[in-house]
DNA sequence: GTGGGTATTGTGGAAATCCGCAATGCCGCG
DNA sequence: CGCGGCATTGCGGATTTCCACAATACCCAC
């Protein structure tokens, strides 16, 4: 398993017991006594999931959650609370929390949720890395290549593209071949599929 | 607004007051005294959103919700409850409920939720109708045309497709032209974009 | 200024695509 | 049996794509 469980709770007894529980089921776990502590060490590259207490001294769980989302984190978050109310649970889930569980809870169930969350995160990261590599390739295109690419995706013939850009057809062919090379595709169809959903 | 709000609650006072509230804000509304009553009249074509009480005589709100989902309904559902607990709210939202609100609630807020839900449903239906028309076009293709299309999307040249299918290149060209016609596209690139995300 | 990256163009040929015209064979339906 | 839909094929020509080879020009950085 690539990711860890990050446990943020100001109650040491909870940290210890949950930490032990997770480790015993093979889930690596790091504990933090406050939201601030976690935020200090947080990095977009941290992979896994976050177990987050609602009420804590200092920054609350939901506050930390909001900050992480603002910073672009998609880390799955499982809220833990001893005093949860319905509106809070609803709000958390609608904002994209992975789960919301009341303490005390069924240990077995919680670990299963954590494992699901880890799997989700792994999948998200795999998808994101694909998107990154795509964007990186896209970024290496020159302006002209991008202009030609747009028109290829619009289904235009090289001849028309040449007229569009007021350059010779030969030049279009060159740009076309170069951008195919850079994008790692062999045909316009592959290019279209590669960029499917985007733009 | 195309959709209606369908209100299911066994408390007549609630049905009347919410019904009136919604109508007064311009949201057409139909009321049902039980989940069974609604289910009897339910049809996948019913557009709008469902306001669903949790506890009712006979079938409960969540039970109705599950049945609707099993039957393929994507009608946005807003749960209403006077005695909601956190696990129930979490379960409902994770299963895809649109919202979960406690009674008594802020009327204004509730109507806004309903309107959001109606908008969501309208969007979903628009997207689905697009998908339907696509599937319908796809369904009109002959077997051969589908075989050829698959290979076009795989980026194969007509020559290779002909070898693949053990037919002449000319035949491939004919199928290709016919399926382009049926799918309403002019180029392979358009076809790829049309089917982006699918298969 | 020299070198590298980018943009540009030309020539010319092999290969592939696009299409109209024409035709054959199979199959199921009325 | 005849009609219509589907699959198939051939011919031939206009158009396009794909590429190798070759070259000019601009701009920026070292």
Short mmCIF file of C-alpha atoms (C1' of nucleotides) in Angstrom, two decimals:
data_model
loop_
_atom_site.label_atom_id
_atom_site.label_comp_id
_atom_site.label_asym_id
_atom_site.label_seq_id
_atom_site.Cartn_x
_atom_site.Cartn_y
_atom_site.Cartn_z
CA UNK A 1 0.00 0.00 0.00
CA UNK A 2 1.47 3.32 -1.02
CA UNK A 3 -0.39 5.77 1.20
CA UNK A 4 -0.51 6.30 4.91
CA UNK A 5 -3.32 7.17 7.26
CA UNK A 6 -2.79 10.61 8.79
CA UNK A 7 -4.55 10.85 12.11
CA UNK A 8 -5.31 14.26 13.56
CA UNK A 9 -6.87 14.31 17.01
CA UNK A 10 -6.06 16.26 20.14
CA UNK A 11 -6.87 13.32 22.37
CA UNK A 12 -3.75 11.27 22.92
CA UNK A 13 -5.72 8.21 23.96
CA UNK A 14 -7.56 8.23 20.63
CA UNK A 15 -4.36 8.76 18.67
CA UNK A 16 -2.73 5.85 20.40
CA UNK A 17 -5.61 3.46 20.16
CA UNK A 18 -6.52 4.25 16.57
CA UNK A 19 -2.90 4.35 15.58
CA UNK A 20 -2.34 0.92 17.04
CA UNK A 21 -5.52 -0.40 15.46
CA UNK A 22 -4.50 0.77 12.00
CA UNK A 23 -0.94 -0.48 12.30
CA UNK A 24 -2.21 -3.83 13.45
CA UNK A 25 -4.17 -4.10 10.24
CA UNK A 26 -1.17 -3.19 8.18
CA UNK A 27 -1.99 0.47 7.61
CA UNK A 28 0.94 2.78 8.21
CA UNK A 29 -0.14 5.68 10.34
CA UNK A 30 1.18 9.08 11.42
CA UNK A 31 -0.44 11.04 14.25
CA UNK A 32 -0.75 14.75 14.88
CA UNK A 33 -2.03 16.48 17.98
CA UNK A 34 -3.53 19.43 16.13
CA UNK A 35 -4.70 20.59 12.75
CA UNK A 36 -1.88 23.13 12.73
CA UNK A 37 0.71 20.42 13.27
CA UNK A 38 -0.59 18.49 10.32
CA UNK A 39 -0.84 21.54 8.12
CA UNK A 40 2.80 22.40 8.85
CA UNK A 41 3.92 19.10 7.44
CA UNK A 42 1.34 18.85 4.75
CA UNK A 43 2.47 18.64 1.20
CA UNK A 44 0.40 17.93 -1.91
CA UNK A 45 2.49 14.82 -2.39
CA UNK A 46 1.34 13.25 0.87
CA UNK A 47 -0.54 10.18 -0.23
CA UNK A 48 -3.11 8.27 1.73
CA UNK A 49 -6.05 9.50 3.73
CA UNK A 50 -6.81 11.79 6.60
CA UNK A 51 -8.64 10.81 9.79
CA UNK A 52 -9.78 14.07 11.20
CA UNK A 53 -11.38 14.92 14.50
CA UNK A 54 -14.06 17.60 14.40
CA UNK A 55 -13.53 19.40 17.68
CA UNK A 56 -10.00 20.24 18.60
CA UNK A 57 -8.16 22.98 20.38
CA UNK A 58 -7.19 25.59 17.84
CA UNK A 59 -8.22 24.89 14.27
CA UNK A 60 -11.21 22.59 13.92
CA UNK A 61 -11.39 19.59 11.63
CA UNK A 62 -13.72 21.22 9.13
CA UNK A 63 -11.51 24.30 9.03
CA UNK A 64 -8.48 22.20 8.22
CA UNK A 65 -10.51 20.36 5.61
CA UNK A 66 -11.51 23.60 3.92
CA UNK A 67 -7.95 24.83 3.86
CA UNK A 68 -6.67 21.63 2.34
CA UNK A 69 -9.32 21.75 -0.37
CA UNK A 70 -8.44 25.36 -1.10
CA UNK A 71 -4.87 24.30 -1.52
CA UNK A 72 -5.93 21.73 -4.04
CA UNK A 73 -5.62 18.64 -1.90
CA UNK A 74 -7.90 15.80 -2.82
CA UNK A 75 -6.81 13.67 0.09
CA UNK A 76 -9.80 11.58 1.18
CA UNK A 77 -10.92 12.76 4.60
CA UNK A 78 -12.76 10.68 7.16
CA UNK A 79 -14.24 12.83 9.88
CA UNK A 80 -14.34 11.49 13.40
CA UNK A 81 -16.53 12.99 16.04
CA UNK A 82 -18.00 12.29 19.38
CA UNK A 83 -20.52 15.10 19.17
CA UNK A 84 -21.48 15.21 15.55
CA UNK A 85 -24.74 16.67 14.50
CA UNK A 86 -26.58 16.07 11.28
CA UNK A 87 -25.98 19.45 9.60
CA UNK A 88 -22.28 19.10 10.21
CA UNK A 89 -22.21 15.62 8.68
CA UNK A 90 -24.25 16.78 5.72
CA UNK A 91 -22.05 19.77 5.15
CA UNK A 92 -18.87 17.70 5.36
CA UNK A 93 -20.07 15.08 2.92
CA UNK A 94 -21.44 17.62 0.47
CA UNK A 95 -18.08 19.32 0.47
CA UNK A 96 -16.54 16.05 -0.52
CA UNK A 97 -15.49 14.36 2.70
CA UNK A 98 -14.98 10.65 2.20
CA UNK A 99 -16.87 9.66 5.33
CA UNK A 100 -18.15 10.89 8.61
CA UNK A 101 -18.18 8.53 11.59
CA UNK A 102 -19.18 8.89 15.19
CA UNK A 103 -16.94 7.82 18.02
CA UNK A 104 -16.98 5.34 19.49
CA UNK A 105 -17.30 3.32 16.36
CA UNK A 106 -16.93 -0.17 15.10
CA UNK A 107 -13.17 -0.59 14.75
CA UNK A 108 -13.44 -3.09 12.01
CA UNK A 109 -15.72 -0.89 10.01
CA UNK A 110 -13.46 2.10 10.43
CA UNK A 111 -10.41 0.25 9.21
CA UNK A 112 -12.35 -0.87 6.18
CA UNK A 113 -13.28 2.71 5.44
CA UNK A 114 -9.67 3.73 5.76
CA UNK A 115 -8.63 1.05 3.34
CA UNK A 116 -11.29 2.16 0.88
CA UNK A 117 -10.07 5.72 1.22
CA UNK A 118 -6.49 4.66 0.59
CA UNK A 119 -7.57 2.84 -2.51
CA UNK A 120 -9.49 5.87 -3.73
CA UNK A 121 -6.49 8.09 -3.19
CA UNK A 122 -4.23 5.69 -5.04
CA UNK A 123 -6.63 5.70 -7.97
CA UNK A 124 -6.93 9.47 -7.97
CA UNK A 125 -3.19 9.83 -7.96
CA UNK A 126 -2.78 7.41 -10.79
CA UNK A 127 -5.32 9.36 -12.83
CA UNK A 128 -3.71 12.67 -11.93
CA UNK A 129 -0.26 11.51 -12.93
CA UNK A 130 -1.64 10.57 -16.31
CA UNK A 131 -3.12 14.03 -16.65
CA UNK A 132 0.19 15.58 -15.57
CA UNK A 133 2.18 13.76 -18.16
CA UNK A 134 -0.37 14.81 -20.75
CA UNK A 135 -0.19 18.45 -19.68
CA UNK A 136 3.55 18.30 -19.70
CA UNK A 137 3.57 17.05 -23.27
CA UNK A 138 1.03 19.71 -24.17
CA UNK A 139 3.27 22.32 -22.61
CA UNK A 140 6.20 21.37 -24.81
CA UNK A 141 4.34 22.24 -27.96
CA UNK A 142 5.26 25.46 -29.70
CA UNK A 143 2.61 28.06 -30.41
CA UNK A 144 2.37 27.08 -34.03
CA UNK A 145 2.04 23.44 -33.18
CA UNK A 146 -0.79 24.22 -30.84
CA UNK A 147 -2.53 26.27 -33.51
CA UNK A 148 -2.21 23.42 -35.94
CA UNK A 149 -3.36 20.92 -33.34
CA UNK A 150 -6.53 22.86 -32.60
CA UNK A 151 -7.44 22.76 -36.24
CA UNK A 152 -6.64 19.11 -36.60
CA UNK A 153 -9.01 18.45 -33.71
CA UNK A 154 -11.58 20.58 -35.46
CA UNK A 155 -11.38 18.06 -38.28
CA UNK A 156 -9.86 20.42 -40.80
CA UNK A 157 -7.76 19.22 -43.70
CA UNK A 158 -4.14 20.30 -43.90
CA UNK A 159 -5.01 22.36 -46.92
CA UNK A 160 -7.60 24.34 -44.97
CA UNK A 161 -5.32 24.71 -41.99
CA UNK A 162 -2.68 26.15 -44.27
CA UNK A 163 -5.15 28.73 -45.54
CA UNK A 164 -6.29 29.45 -42.00
CA UNK A 165 -2.79 30.15 -40.81
CA UNK A 166 -1.67 31.71 -44.08
CA UNK A 167 1.25 29.36 -44.44
CA UNK A 168 2.10 26.65 -46.91
CA UNK A 169 0.63 23.20 -46.65
CA UNK A 170 4.08 21.79 -46.35
CA UNK A 171 4.67 23.74 -43.18
CA UNK A 172 1.44 22.47 -41.74
CA UNK A 173 2.56 18.94 -42.45
CA UNK A 174 5.80 19.56 -40.64
CA UNK A 175 4.09 20.99 -37.60
CA UNK A 176 1.64 18.17 -37.67
CA UNK A 177 4.34 15.54 -37.71
CA UNK A 178 6.27 17.33 -34.98
CA UNK A 179 3.33 17.65 -32.66
CA UNK A 180 2.32 14.05 -33.21
CA UNK A 181 5.84 13.12 -32.23
CA UNK A 182 5.76 15.27 -29.12
CA UNK A 183 2.35 14.04 -28.08
CA UNK A 184 3.37 10.47 -28.65
CA UNK A 185 0.60 9.63 -31.09
CA UNK A 186 0.67 8.26 -34.59
CA UNK A 187 -2.69 9.40 -35.89
CA UNK A 188 -5.15 12.25 -35.49
CA UNK A 189 -7.65 9.81 -34.02
CA UNK A 190 -5.27 8.88 -31.23
CA UNK A 191 -4.69 12.55 -30.58
CA UNK A 192 -8.42 13.17 -30.33
CA UNK A 193 -8.83 10.32 -27.90
CA UNK A 194 -5.89 11.46 -25.85
CA UNK A 195 -7.46 14.87 -25.45
CA UNK A 196 -10.97 13.55 -25.03
CA UNK A 197 -12.81 15.35 -22.28
CA UNK A 198 -10.33 18.19 -22.21
CA UNK A 199 -10.86 21.64 -23.78
CA UNK B 1 -38.95 25.09 -14.98
CA UNK B 2 -39.57 21.68 -16.42
CA UNK B 3 -39.59 19.49 -13.32
CA UNK B 4 -41.85 19.30 -10.33
CA UNK B 5 -41.16 18.74 -6.67
CA UNK B 6 -42.64 15.43 -5.51
CA UNK B 7 -43.36 15.55 -1.81
CA UNK B 8 -43.76 12.31 0.09
CA UNK B 9 -44.70 12.60 3.76
CA UNK B 10 -47.34 10.91 5.87
CA UNK B 11 -48.02 14.08 7.83
CA UNK B 12 -50.75 16.04 6.12
CA UNK B 13 -49.78 19.26 7.85
CA UNK B 14 -46.29 19.01 6.43
CA UNK B 15 -47.54 18.18 2.96
CA UNK B 16 -49.82 21.19 3.02
CA UNK B 17 -47.36 23.67 4.40
CA UNK B 18 -44.42 22.59 2.26
CA UNK B 19 -46.64 22.26 -0.74
CA UNK B 20 -47.89 25.75 -0.29
CA UNK B 21 -44.39 27.07 0.35
CA UNK B 22 -43.07 25.57 -2.85
CA UNK B 23 -45.97 26.69 -4.98
CA UNK B 24 -45.63 30.18 -3.58
CA UNK B 25 -42.07 30.23 -4.88
CA UNK B 26 -43.14 29.02 -8.27
CA UNK B 27 -42.24 25.37 -7.86
CA UNK B 28 -44.96 23.02 -9.02
CA UNK B 29 -45.54 20.37 -6.43
CA UNK B 30 -47.33 17.04 -6.10
CA UNK B 31 -47.90 15.41 -2.71
CA UNK B 32 -48.15 11.76 -1.69
CA UNK B 33 -49.17 10.38 1.67
CA UNK B 34 -46.91 7.33 1.44
CA UNK B 35 -43.90 5.92 -0.34
CA UNK B 36 -46.15 3.29 -1.88
CA UNK B 37 -48.43 5.93 -3.33
CA UNK B 38 -45.52 7.64 -4.98
CA UNK B 39 -44.03 4.42 -6.25
CA UNK B 40 -47.33 3.51 -7.87
CA UNK B 41 -47.23 6.61 -9.96
CA UNK B 42 -43.52 6.73 -10.45
CA UNK B 43 -42.18 6.59 -13.95
CA UNK B 44 -38.58 7.10 -15.10
CA UNK B 45 -39.82 10.07 -17.07
CA UNK B 46 -40.93 11.96 -13.98
CA UNK B 47 -38.68 14.98 -13.94
CA UNK B 48 -37.88 17.15 -10.97
CA UNK B 49 -36.88 16.21 -7.47
CA UNK B 50 -38.17 14.21 -4.57
CA UNK B 51 -38.71 15.52 -1.05
CA UNK B 52 -38.80 12.44 1.05
CA UNK B 53 -39.65 11.94 4.69
CA UNK B 54 -37.55 9.37 6.52
CA UNK B 55 -40.07 7.85 8.89
CA UNK B 56 -43.44 6.97 7.49
CA UNK B 57 -46.06 4.32 7.94
CA UNK B 58 -45.28 1.46 5.64
CA UNK B 59 -42.24 1.90 3.43
CA UNK B 60 -39.62 4.27 4.83
CA UNK B 61 -37.97 7.05 2.89
CA UNK B 62 -34.62 5.29 2.57
CA UNK B 63 -36.36 2.13 1.40
CA UNK B 64 -38.15 4.04 -1.33
CA UNK B 65 -34.89 5.72 -2.25
CA UNK B 66 -33.14 2.37 -2.63
CA UNK B 67 -35.92 1.02 -4.79
CA UNK B 68 -35.86 4.04 -7.06
CA UNK B 69 -32.12 3.76 -7.49
CA UNK B 70 -32.43 0.07 -8.26
CA UNK B 71 -34.92 0.95 -10.92
CA UNK B 72 -32.44 3.34 -12.45
CA UNK B 73 -33.93 6.60 -11.25
CA UNK B 74 -31.51 9.44 -10.79
CA UNK B 75 -34.13 11.76 -9.44
CA UNK B 76 -32.42 14.04 -6.92
CA UNK B 77 -33.72 13.22 -3.46
CA UNK B 78 -33.84 15.57 -0.52
CA UNK B 79 -34.47 13.72 2.71
CA UNK B 80 -36.55 15.36 5.38
CA UNK B 81 -36.53 14.18 8.94
CA UNK B 82 -37.47 15.25 12.39
CA UNK B 83 -35.45 12.56 14.08
CA UNK B 84 -32.43 12.12 11.88
CA UNK B 85 -29.27 10.67 13.22
CA UNK B 86 -25.80 11.03 11.82
CA UNK B 87 -25.32 7.51 10.44
CA UNK B 88 -28.58 7.80 8.57
CA UNK B 89 -27.58 11.11 7.03
CA UNK B 90 -24.15 9.75 6.11
CA UNK B 91 -25.62 6.65 4.57
CA UNK B 92 -28.15 8.62 2.56
CA UNK B 93 -25.61 11.06 1.17
CA UNK B 94 -23.08 8.37 0.36
CA UNK B 95 -25.75 6.54 -1.58
CA UNK B 96 -26.24 9.66 -3.62
CA UNK B 97 -29.01 11.61 -1.93
CA UNK B 98 -29.00 15.24 -2.98
CA UNK B 99 -29.44 16.58 0.54
CA UNK B 100 -30.57 15.68 4.02
CA UNK B 101 -32.34 18.29 6.12
CA UNK B 102 -33.82 18.30 9.57
CA UNK B 103 -37.33 19.54 10.27
CA UNK B 104 -38.14 22.12 11.20
CA UNK B 105 -35.86 23.86 8.79
CA UNK B 106 -35.25 27.23 7.26
CA UNK B 107 -37.94 27.46 4.59
CA UNK B 108 -35.97 29.73 2.40
CA UNK B 109 -33.00 27.44 2.50
CA UNK B 110 -35.11 24.43 1.68
CA UNK B 111 -36.67 26.04 -1.35
CA UNK B 112 -33.23 26.96 -2.59
CA UNK B 113 -32.14 23.36 -2.26
CA UNK B 114 -35.18 22.25 -4.17
CA UNK B 115 -34.40 24.67 -6.94
CA UNK B 116 -30.82 23.45 -7.08
CA UNK B 117 -32.08 19.90 -7.25
CA UNK B 118 -34.43 20.77 -10.07
CA UNK B 119 -31.60 22.35 -11.95
CA UNK B 120 -29.42 19.30 -11.42
CA UNK B 121 -32.15 17.03 -12.68
CA UNK B 122 -32.68 19.17 -15.74
CA UNK B 123 -28.96 19.01 -16.48
CA UNK B 124 -28.84 15.29 -15.97
CA UNK B 125 -31.76 14.79 -18.27
CA UNK B 126 -30.21 16.96 -20.93
CA UNK B 127 -26.99 14.95 -20.73
CA UNK B 128 -28.90 11.69 -20.77
CA UNK B 129 -30.88 12.67 -23.82
CA UNK B 130 -27.63 13.43 -25.59
CA UNK B 131 -26.35 10.02 -24.61
CA UNK B 132 -29.59 8.46 -25.78
CA UNK B 133 -29.42 10.02 -29.19
CA UNK B 134 -25.84 8.85 -29.45
CA UNK B 135 -26.76 5.33 -28.41
CA UNK B 136 -29.62 5.34 -30.83
CA UNK B 137 -27.31 6.28 -33.67
CA UNK B 138 -24.89 3.63 -32.49
CA UNK B 139 -27.70 1.12 -32.46
CA UNK B 140 -28.53 1.74 -36.10
CA UNK B 141 -25.12 0.65 -37.24
CA UNK B 142 -24.83 -2.78 -38.81
CA UNK B 143 -22.46 -5.34 -37.38
CA UNK B 144 -19.92 -4.72 -40.07
CA UNK B 145 -20.06 -1.00 -39.59
CA UNK B 146 -19.42 -1.45 -35.90
CA UNK B 147 -16.46 -3.68 -36.59
CA UNK B 148 -15.04 -1.12 -38.95
CA UNK B 149 -15.70 1.69 -36.51
CA UNK B 150 -13.86 -0.05 -33.71
CA UNK B 151 -10.81 -0.31 -35.89
CA UNK B 152 -11.03 3.26 -37.07
CA UNK B 153 -11.05 4.32 -33.43
CA UNK B 154 -8.05 2.10 -32.87
CA UNK B 155 -6.29 4.31 -35.40
CA UNK B 156 -5.93 1.62 -38.05
CA UNK B 157 -5.61 2.43 -41.70
CA UNK B 158 -8.30 1.20 -44.08
CA UNK B 159 -5.77 -1.14 -45.57
CA UNK B 160 -5.13 -2.80 -42.24
CA UNK B 161 -8.82 -2.93 -41.40
CA UNK B 162 -9.42 -4.70 -44.69
CA UNK B 163 -6.84 -7.30 -43.80
CA UNK B 164 -8.27 -7.60 -40.31
CA UNK B 165 -11.74 -8.29 -41.58
CA UNK B 166 -10.59 -10.23 -44.61
CA UNK B 167 -12.49 -8.04 -47.02
CA UNK B 168 -11.43 -5.64 -49.72
CA UNK B 169 -10.33 -2.12 -48.96
CA UNK B 170 -13.13 -0.79 -51.06
CA UNK B 171 -15.68 -2.44 -48.83
CA UNK B 172 -14.07 -0.91 -45.81
CA UNK B 173 -14.33 2.47 -47.43
CA UNK B 174 -18.01 1.94 -48.08
CA UNK B 175 -18.70 0.89 -44.51
CA UNK B 176 -16.68 3.79 -43.30
CA UNK B 177 -18.61 6.30 -45.34
CA UNK B 178 -21.91 4.75 -44.30
CA UNK B 179 -21.15 4.76 -40.62
CA UNK B 180 -19.88 8.32 -40.78
CA UNK B 181 -23.19 9.23 -42.38
CA UNK B 182 -25.19 7.40 -39.73
CA UNK B 183 -23.19 8.86 -36.88
CA UNK B 184 -23.47 12.31 -38.33
CA UNK B 185 -19.76 13.01 -38.54
CA UNK B 186 -17.53 14.03 -41.39
CA UNK B 187 -14.16 12.83 -40.15
CA UNK B 188 -12.63 10.14 -37.97
CA UNK B 189 -11.53 12.83 -35.56
CA UNK B 190 -15.10 13.95 -35.02
CA UNK B 191 -16.10 10.36 -34.47
CA UNK B 192 -13.41 9.90 -31.85
CA UNK B 193 -14.54 13.04 -30.07
CA UNK B 194 -18.15 12.00 -30.22
CA UNK B 195 -17.33 8.74 -28.54
CA UNK B 196 -14.84 10.26 -26.14
CA UNK B 197 -15.22 8.82 -22.72
CA UNK B 198 -17.26 5.89 -23.93
CA UNK B 199 -15.89 2.37 -24.43
"C1'" DG C 1 29.20 35.49 -33.58
"C1'" DT C 2 28.11 30.85 -33.32
"C1'" DG C 3 24.77 27.45 -32.13
"C1'" DG C 4 20.23 25.87 -31.22
"C1'" DG C 5 15.37 26.14 -31.45
"C1'" DT C 6 11.52 27.64 -34.18
"C1'" DA C 7 9.14 28.78 -38.41
"C1'" DT C 8 9.07 28.55 -42.95
"C1'" DT C 9 9.08 26.69 -47.91
"C1'" DG C 10 10.06 23.70 -52.00
"C1'" DT C 11 10.46 19.27 -54.78
"C1'" DG C 12 8.98 14.98 -55.66
"C1'" DG C 13 7.37 10.47 -55.07
"C1'" DA C 14 5.03 6.52 -52.61
"C1'" DA C 15 0.95 5.42 -50.25
"C1'" DA C 16 -3.63 6.20 -48.72
"C1'" DT C 17 -7.96 8.37 -48.77
"C1'" DC C 18 -12.30 9.76 -50.86
"C1'" DC C 19 -15.96 8.86 -54.14
"C1'" DG C 20 -18.97 8.07 -58.05
"C1'" DC C 21 -20.45 4.45 -61.05
"C1'" DA C 22 -21.65 -0.21 -61.65
"C1'" DA C 23 -22.56 -4.85 -60.21
"C1'" DT C 24 -23.21 -9.47 -57.65
"C1'" DG C 25 -24.93 -12.38 -53.88
"C1'" DC C 26 -27.51 -13.41 -49.70
"C1'" DC C 27 -31.52 -13.10 -46.85
"C1'" DG C 28 -35.96 -12.11 -45.01
"C1'" DC C 29 -40.58 -10.27 -45.75
"C1'" DG C 30 -45.05 -9.77 -47.94
"C1'" DC D 1 -41.39 -14.28 -56.63
"C1'" DG D 2 -39.84 -9.63 -56.24
"C1'" DC D 3 -38.30 -5.81 -53.30
"C1'" DG D 4 -35.28 -3.86 -49.99
"C1'" DG D 5 -31.41 -3.95 -46.89
"C1'" DC D 6 -26.83 -5.49 -46.22
"C1'" DA D 7 -22.27 -6.99 -47.57
"C1'" DT D 8 -19.22 -7.26 -51.06
"C1'" DT D 9 -16.04 -5.96 -54.97
"C1'" DG D 10 -13.82 -3.57 -59.00
"C1'" DC D 11 -12.35 0.49 -61.64
"C1'" DG D 12 -10.51 4.85 -62.03
"C1'" DG D 13 -9.52 9.41 -60.95
"C1'" DA D 14 -9.19 13.53 -57.93
"C1'" DT D 15 -7.39 14.68 -53.58
"C1'" DT D 16 -4.68 14.18 -49.56
"C1'" DT D 17 -1.35 12.34 -46.62
"C1'" DC D 18 3.22 11.07 -45.40
"C1'" DC D 19 8.08 11.68 -45.79
"C1'" DA D 20 12.93 12.18 -47.09
"C1'" DC D 21 16.02 15.61 -48.66
"C1'" DA D 22 17.29 20.29 -48.74
"C1'" DA D 23 17.26 25.13 -47.61
"C1'" DT D 24 16.37 30.07 -45.79
"C1'" DA D 25 15.35 33.15 -42.03
"C1'" DC D 26 14.60 34.99 -37.31
"C1'" DC D 27 15.62 35.30 -32.53
"C1'" DC D 28 17.84 34.40 -28.31
"C1'" DA D 29 21.54 32.94 -25.37
"C1'" DC D 30 26.34 31.94 -24.30
#
